[in-house]
GROMACS .gro file of N, CA and C in nm:
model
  402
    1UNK      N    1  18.673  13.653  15.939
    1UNK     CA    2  18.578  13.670  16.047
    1UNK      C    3  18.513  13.808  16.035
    2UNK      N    4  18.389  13.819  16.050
    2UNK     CA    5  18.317  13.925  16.037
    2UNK      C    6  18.294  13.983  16.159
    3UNK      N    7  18.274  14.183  16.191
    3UNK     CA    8  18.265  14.195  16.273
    3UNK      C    9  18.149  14.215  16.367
    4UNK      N   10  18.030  14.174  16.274
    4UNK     CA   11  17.909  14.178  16.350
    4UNK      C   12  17.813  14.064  16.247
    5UNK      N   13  17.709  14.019  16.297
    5UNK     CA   14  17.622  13.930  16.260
    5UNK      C   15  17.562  13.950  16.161
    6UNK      N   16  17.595  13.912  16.030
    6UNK     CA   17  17.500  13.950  15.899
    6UNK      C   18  17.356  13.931  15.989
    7UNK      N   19  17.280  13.841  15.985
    7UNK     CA   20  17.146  13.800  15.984
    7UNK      C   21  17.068  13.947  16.076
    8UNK      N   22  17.149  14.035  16.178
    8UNK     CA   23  17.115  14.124  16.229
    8UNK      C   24  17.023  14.265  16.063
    9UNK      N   25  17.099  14.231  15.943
    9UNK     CA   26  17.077  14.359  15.883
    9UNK      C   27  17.009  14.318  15.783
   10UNK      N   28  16.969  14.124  15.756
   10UNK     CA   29  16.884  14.100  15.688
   10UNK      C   30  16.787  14.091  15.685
   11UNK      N   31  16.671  14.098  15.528
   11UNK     CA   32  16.500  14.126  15.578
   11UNK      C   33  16.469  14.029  15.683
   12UNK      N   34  16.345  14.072  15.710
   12UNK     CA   35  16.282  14.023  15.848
   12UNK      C   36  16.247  13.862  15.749
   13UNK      N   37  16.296  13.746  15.813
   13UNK     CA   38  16.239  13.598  15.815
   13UNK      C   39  16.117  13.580  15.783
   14UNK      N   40  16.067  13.489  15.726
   14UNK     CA   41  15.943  13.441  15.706
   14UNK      C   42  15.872  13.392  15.853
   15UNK      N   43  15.968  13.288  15.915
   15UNK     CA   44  15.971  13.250  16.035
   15UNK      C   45  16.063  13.254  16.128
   16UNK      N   46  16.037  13.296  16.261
   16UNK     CA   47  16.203  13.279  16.367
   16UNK      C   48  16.159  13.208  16.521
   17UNK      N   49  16.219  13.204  16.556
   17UNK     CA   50  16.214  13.162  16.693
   17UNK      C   51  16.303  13.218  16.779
   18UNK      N   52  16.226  13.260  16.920
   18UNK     CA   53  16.398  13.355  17.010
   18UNK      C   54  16.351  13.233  17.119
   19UNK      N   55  16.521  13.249  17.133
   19UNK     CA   56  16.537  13.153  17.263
   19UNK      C   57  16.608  13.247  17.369
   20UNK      N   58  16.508  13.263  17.476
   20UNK     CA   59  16.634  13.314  17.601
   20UNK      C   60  16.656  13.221  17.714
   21UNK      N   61  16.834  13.248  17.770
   21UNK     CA   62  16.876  13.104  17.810
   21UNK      C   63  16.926  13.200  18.002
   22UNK      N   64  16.944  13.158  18.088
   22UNK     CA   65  16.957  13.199  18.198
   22UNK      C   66  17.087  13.085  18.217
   23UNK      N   67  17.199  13.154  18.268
   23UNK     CA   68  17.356  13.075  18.306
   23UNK      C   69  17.338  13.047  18.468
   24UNK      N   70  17.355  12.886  18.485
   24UNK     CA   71  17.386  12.818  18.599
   24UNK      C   72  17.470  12.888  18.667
   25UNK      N   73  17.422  12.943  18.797
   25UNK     CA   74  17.526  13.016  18.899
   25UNK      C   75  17.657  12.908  18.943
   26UNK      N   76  17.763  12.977  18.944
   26UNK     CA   77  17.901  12.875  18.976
   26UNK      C   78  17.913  12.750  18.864
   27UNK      N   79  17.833  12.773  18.768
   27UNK     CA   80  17.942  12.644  18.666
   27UNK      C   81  17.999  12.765  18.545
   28UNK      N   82  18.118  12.738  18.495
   28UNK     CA   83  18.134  12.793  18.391
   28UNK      C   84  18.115  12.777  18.266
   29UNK      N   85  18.066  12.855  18.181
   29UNK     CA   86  17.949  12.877  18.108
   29UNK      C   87  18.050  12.870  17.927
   30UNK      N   88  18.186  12.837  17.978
   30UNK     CA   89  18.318  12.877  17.879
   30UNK      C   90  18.276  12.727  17.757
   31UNK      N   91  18.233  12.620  17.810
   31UNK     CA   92  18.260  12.491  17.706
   31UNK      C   93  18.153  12.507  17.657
   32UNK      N   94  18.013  12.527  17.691
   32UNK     CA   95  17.863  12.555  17.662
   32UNK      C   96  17.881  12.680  17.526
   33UNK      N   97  17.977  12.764  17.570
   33UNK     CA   98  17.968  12.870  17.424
   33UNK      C   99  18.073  12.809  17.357
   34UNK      N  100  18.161  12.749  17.403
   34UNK     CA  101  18.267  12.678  17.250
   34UNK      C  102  18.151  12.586  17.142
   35UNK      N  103  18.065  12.568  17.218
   35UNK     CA  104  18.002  12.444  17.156
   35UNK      C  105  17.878  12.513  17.078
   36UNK      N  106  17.856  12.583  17.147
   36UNK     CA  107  17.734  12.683  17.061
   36UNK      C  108  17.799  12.784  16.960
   37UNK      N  109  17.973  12.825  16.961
   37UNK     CA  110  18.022  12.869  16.798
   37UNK      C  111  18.040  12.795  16.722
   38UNK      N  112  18.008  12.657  16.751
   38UNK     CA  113  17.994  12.581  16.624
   38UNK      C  114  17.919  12.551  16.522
   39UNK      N  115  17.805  12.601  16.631
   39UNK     CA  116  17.648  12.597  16.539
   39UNK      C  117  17.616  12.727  16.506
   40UNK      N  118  17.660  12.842  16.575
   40UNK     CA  119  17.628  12.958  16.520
   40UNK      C  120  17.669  13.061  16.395
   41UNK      N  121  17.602  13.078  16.289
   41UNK     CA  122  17.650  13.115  16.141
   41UNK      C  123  17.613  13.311  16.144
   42UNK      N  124  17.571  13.325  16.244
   42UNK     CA  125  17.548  13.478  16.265
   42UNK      C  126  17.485  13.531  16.154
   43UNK      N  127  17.408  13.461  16.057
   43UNK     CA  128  17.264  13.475  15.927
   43UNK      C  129  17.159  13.396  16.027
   44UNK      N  130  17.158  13.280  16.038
   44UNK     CA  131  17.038  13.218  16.010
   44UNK      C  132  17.032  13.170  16.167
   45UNK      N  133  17.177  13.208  16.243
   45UNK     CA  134  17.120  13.210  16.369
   45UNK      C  135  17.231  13.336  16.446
   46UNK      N  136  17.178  13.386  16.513
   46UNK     CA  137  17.206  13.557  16.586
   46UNK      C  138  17.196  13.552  16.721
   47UNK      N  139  17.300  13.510  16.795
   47UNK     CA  140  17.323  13.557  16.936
   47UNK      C  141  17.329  13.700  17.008
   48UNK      N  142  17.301  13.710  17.150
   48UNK     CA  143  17.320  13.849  17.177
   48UNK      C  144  17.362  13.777  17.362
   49UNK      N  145  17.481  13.842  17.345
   49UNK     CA  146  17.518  13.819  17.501
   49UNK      C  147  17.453  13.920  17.640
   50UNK      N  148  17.397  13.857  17.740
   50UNK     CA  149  17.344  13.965  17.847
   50UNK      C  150  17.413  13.983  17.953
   51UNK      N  151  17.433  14.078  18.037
   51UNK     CA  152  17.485  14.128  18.128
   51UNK      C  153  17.563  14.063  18.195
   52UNK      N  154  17.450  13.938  18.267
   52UNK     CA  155  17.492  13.843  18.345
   52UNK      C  156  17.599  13.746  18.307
   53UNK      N  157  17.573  13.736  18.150
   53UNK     CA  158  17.653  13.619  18.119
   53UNK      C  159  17.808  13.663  18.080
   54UNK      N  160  17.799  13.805  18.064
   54UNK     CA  161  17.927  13.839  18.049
   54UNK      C  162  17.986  13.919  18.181
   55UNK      N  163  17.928  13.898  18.275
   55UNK     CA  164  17.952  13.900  18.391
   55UNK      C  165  18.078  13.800  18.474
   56UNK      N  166  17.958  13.649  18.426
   56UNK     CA  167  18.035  13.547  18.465
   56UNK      C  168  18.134  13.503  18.365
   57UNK      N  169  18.149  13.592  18.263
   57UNK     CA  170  18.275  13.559  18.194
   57UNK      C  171  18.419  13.678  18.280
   58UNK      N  172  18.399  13.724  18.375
   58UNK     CA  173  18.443  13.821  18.405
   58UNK      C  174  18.540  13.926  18.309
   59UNK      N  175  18.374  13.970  18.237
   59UNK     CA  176  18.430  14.031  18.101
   59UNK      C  177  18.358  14.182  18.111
   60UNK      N  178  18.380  14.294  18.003
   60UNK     CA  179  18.311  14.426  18.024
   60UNK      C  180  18.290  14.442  17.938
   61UNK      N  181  18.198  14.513  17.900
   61UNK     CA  182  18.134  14.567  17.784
   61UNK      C  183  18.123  14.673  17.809
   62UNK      N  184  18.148  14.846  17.742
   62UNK     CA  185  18.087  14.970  17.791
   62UNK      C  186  17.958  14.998  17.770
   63UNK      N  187  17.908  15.012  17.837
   63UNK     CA  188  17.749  15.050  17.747
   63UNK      C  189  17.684  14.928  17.779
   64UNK      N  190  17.718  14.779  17.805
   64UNK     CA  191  17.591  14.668  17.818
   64UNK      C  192  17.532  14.723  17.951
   65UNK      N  193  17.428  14.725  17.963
   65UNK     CA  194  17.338  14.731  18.089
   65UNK      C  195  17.190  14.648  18.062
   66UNK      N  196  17.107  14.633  18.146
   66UNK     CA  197  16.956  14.512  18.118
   66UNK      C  198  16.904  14.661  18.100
   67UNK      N  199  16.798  14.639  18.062
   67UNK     CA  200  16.676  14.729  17.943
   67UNK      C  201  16.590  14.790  18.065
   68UNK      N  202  16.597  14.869  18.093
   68UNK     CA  203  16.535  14.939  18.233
   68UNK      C  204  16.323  14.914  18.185
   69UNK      N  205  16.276  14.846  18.295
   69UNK     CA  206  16.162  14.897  18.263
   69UNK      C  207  16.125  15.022  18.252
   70UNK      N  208  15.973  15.006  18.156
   70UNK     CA  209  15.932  15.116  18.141
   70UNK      C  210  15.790  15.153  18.173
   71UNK      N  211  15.763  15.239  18.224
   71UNK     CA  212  15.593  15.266  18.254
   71UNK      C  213  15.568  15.379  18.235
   72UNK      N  214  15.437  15.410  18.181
   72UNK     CA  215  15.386  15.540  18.164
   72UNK      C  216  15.221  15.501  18.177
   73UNK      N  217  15.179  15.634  18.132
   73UNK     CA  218  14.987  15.604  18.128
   73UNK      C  219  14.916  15.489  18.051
   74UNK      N  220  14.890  15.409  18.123
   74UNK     CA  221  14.813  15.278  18.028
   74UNK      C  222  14.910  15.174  17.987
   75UNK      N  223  15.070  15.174  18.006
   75UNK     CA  224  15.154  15.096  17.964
   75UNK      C  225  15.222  15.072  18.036
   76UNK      N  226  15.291  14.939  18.068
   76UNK     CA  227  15.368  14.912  18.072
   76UNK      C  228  15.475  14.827  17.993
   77UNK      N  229  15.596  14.830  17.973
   77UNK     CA  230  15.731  14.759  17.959
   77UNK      C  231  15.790  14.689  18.015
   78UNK      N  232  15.780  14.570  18.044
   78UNK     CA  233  15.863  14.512  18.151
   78UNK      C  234  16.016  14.490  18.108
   79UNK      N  235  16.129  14.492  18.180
   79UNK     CA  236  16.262  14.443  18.186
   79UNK      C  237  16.234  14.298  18.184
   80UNK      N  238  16.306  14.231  18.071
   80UNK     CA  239  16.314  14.074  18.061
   80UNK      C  240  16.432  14.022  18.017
   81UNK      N  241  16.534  14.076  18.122
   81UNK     CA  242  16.721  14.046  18.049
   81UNK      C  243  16.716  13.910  18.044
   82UNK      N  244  16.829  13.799  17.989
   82UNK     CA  245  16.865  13.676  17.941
   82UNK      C  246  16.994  13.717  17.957
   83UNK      N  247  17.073  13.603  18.016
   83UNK     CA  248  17.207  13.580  17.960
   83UNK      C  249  17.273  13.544  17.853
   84UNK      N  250  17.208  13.464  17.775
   84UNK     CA  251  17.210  13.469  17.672
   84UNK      C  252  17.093  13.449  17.521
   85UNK      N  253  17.050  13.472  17.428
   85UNK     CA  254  16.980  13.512  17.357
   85UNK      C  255  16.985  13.458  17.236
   86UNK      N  256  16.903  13.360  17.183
   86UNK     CA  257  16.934  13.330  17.032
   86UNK      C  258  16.815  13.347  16.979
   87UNK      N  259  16.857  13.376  16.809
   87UNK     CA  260  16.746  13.434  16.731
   87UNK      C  261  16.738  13.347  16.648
   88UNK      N  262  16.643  13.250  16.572
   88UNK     CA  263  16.689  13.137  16.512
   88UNK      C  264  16.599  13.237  16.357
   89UNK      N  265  16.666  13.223  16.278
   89UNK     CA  266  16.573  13.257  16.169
   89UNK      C  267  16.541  13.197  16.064
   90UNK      N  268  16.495  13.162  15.951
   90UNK     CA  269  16.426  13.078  15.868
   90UNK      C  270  16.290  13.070  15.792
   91UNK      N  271  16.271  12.970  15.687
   91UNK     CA  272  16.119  12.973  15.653
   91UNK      C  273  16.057  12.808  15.662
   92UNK      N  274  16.117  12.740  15.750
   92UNK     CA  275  16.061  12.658  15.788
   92UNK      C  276  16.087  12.639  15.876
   93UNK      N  277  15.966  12.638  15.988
   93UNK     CA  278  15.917  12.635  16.127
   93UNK      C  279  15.980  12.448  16.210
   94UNK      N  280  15.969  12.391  16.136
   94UNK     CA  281  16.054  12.250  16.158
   94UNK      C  282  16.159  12.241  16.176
   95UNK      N  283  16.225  12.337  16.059
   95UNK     CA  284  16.343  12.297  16.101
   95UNK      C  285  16.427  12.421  16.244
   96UNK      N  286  16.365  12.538  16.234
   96UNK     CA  287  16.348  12.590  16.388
   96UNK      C  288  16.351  12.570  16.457
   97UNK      N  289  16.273  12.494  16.493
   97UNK     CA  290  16.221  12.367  16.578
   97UNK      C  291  16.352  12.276  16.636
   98UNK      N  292  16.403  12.206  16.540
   98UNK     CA  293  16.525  12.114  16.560
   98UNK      C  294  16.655  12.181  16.601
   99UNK      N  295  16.662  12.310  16.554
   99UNK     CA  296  16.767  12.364  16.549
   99UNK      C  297  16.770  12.430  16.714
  100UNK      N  298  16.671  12.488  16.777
  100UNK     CA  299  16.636  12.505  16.870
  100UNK      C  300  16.659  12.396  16.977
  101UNK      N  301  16.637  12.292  16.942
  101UNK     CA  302  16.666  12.167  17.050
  101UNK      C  303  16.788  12.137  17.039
  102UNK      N  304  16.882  12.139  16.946
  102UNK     CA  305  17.028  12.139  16.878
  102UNK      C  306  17.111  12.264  16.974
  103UNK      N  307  17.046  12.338  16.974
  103UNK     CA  308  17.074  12.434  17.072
  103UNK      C  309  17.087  12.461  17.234
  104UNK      N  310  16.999  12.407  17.229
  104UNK     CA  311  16.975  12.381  17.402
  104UNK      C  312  17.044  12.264  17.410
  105UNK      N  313  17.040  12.150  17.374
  105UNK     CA  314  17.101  12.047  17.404
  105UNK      C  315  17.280  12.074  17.420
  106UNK      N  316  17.334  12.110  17.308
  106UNK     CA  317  17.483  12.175  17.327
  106UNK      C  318  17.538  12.233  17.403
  107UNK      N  319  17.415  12.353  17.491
  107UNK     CA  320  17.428  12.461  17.584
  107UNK      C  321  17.424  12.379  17.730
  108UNK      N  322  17.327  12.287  17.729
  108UNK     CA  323  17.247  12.229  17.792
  108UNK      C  324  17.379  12.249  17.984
  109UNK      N  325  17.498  12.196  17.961
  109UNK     CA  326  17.568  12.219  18.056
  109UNK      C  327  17.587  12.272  18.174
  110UNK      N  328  17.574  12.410  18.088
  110UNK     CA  329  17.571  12.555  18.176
  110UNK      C  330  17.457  12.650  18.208
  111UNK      N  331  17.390  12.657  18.095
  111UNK     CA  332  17.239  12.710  18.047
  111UNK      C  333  17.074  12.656  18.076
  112UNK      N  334  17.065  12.723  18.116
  112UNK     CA  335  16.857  12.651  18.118
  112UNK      C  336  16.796  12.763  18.015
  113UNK      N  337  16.701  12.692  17.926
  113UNK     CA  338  16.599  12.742  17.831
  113UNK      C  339  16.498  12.814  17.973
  114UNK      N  340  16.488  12.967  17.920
  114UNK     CA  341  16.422  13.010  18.040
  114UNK      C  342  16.270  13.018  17.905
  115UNK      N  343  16.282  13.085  17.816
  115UNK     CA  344  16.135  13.135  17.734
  115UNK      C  345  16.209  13.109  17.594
  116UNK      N  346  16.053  13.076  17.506
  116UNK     CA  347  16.093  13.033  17.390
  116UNK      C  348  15.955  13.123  17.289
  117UNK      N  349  15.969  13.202  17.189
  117UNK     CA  350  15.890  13.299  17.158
  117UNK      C  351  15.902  13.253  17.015
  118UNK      N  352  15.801  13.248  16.927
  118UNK     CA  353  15.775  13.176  16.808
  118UNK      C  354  15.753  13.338  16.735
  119UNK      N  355  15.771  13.342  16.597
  119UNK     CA  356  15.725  13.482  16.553
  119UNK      C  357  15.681  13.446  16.417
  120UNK      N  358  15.675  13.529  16.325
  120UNK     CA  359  15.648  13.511  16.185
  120UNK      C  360  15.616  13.619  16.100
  121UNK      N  361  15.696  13.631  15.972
  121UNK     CA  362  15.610  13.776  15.907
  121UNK      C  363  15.519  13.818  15.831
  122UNK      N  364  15.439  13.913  15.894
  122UNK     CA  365  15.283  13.898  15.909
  122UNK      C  366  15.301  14.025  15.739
  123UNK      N  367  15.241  13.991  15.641
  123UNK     CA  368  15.236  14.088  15.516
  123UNK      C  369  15.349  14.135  15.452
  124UNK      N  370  15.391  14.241  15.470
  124UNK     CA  371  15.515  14.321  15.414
  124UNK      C  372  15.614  14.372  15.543
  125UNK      N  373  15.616  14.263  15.638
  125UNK     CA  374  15.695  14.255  15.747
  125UNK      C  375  15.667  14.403  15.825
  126UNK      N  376  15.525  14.359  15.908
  126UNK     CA  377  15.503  14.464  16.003
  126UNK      C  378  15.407  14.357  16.069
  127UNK      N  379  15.400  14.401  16.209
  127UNK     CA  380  15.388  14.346  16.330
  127UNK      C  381  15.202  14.309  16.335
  128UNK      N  382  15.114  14.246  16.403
  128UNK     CA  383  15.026  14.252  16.380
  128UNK      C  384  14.967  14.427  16.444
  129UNK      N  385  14.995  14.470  16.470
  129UNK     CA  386  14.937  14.623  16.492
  129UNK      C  387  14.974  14.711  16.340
  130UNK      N  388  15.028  14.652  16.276
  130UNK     CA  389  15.058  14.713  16.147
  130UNK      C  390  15.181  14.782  16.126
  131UNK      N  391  15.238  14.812  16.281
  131UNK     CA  392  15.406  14.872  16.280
  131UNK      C  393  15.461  14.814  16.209
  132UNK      N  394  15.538  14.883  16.131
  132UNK     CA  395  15.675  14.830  16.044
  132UNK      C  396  15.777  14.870  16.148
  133UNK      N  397  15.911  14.754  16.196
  133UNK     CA  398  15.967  14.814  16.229
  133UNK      C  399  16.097  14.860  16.189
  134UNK      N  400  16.138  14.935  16.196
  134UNK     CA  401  16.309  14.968  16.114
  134UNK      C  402  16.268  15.058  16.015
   0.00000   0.00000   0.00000
C-alpha cells in the first residue's frame, strides 16, 4: 500500500474530469467509500477527502480546513469545498465519461454529484492563459 496517490505527481493528462460529491446529512457515508476503494487506483483516478466528509466520519485531520475565499482588486476567489472529490484522469474522454457514472452510481447511497468540470491539456500543459502550473 502506498502512502499517497501516484496520479497526484504524474504529468498533467491529456484529458480529466473532476467530480465533486456533497454527503447526505444523517446517512453514513462508510459503505459508499468501501465501494468507491474498489474502483479507486490512486493513478488514473485521485480522491481528496473534504472537511465535511471527514467530519461525518467523526475523524481529524490537522491542518484540513475549506479554502477560505479570496478577494482583492478586480478578483475574486470563491470557496467551493466538496466532501468528497474525484479526479478522473486519462486520454480518452469516453471512457471518463463511464468511469464517472461508475462512480456516482457506487457512491450513489450516501453522495449526490454536486459539479462535474471537464478539463484537457491545452499545448505543453499550461492552462489557456498560458500558466504552466507546478
Amino acid at each position: 500500500m502506498s502512502n499517497y496517490q501516484i496520479g497526484i505527481l504524474e504529468p498533467v493528462p491529456q484529458f480529466s474530469r473532476y467530480l465533486a460529491f456533497s454527503v447526505e446529512p444523517d446517512l453514513d457515508p462508510q459503505g459508499s467509500l468501501a465501494a468507491l476503494q474498489k474502483i479507486v487506483d490512486g493513478d488514473k483516478i485521485v480522491v481528496g477527502l473534504g472537511e465535511s466528509l471527514v467530519r461525518a466520519l467523526d475523524g481529524d485531520i490537522v491542518g484540513l480546513r475549506a479554502f477560505p475565499q479570496q478577494v482583492g482588486a478586480g478578483i475574486e476567489v470563491p470557496s467551493t469545498p466538496a466532501a468528497l472529490w474525484c479526479w478522473l484522469r486519462g486520454d480518452d474522454r469516453g471512457v471518463l465519461v463511464h468511469t464517472a457514472r461508475q462512480i456516482e452510481n457506487a457512491i450513489s447511497q450516501a453522495f449526490v454529484l454536486e459539479e462535474v468540470i471537464d478539463g484537457f491539456q491545452y499545448r505543453d500543459s499550461r492552462d489557456l492563459t498560458g500558466y504552466e502550473d507546478g
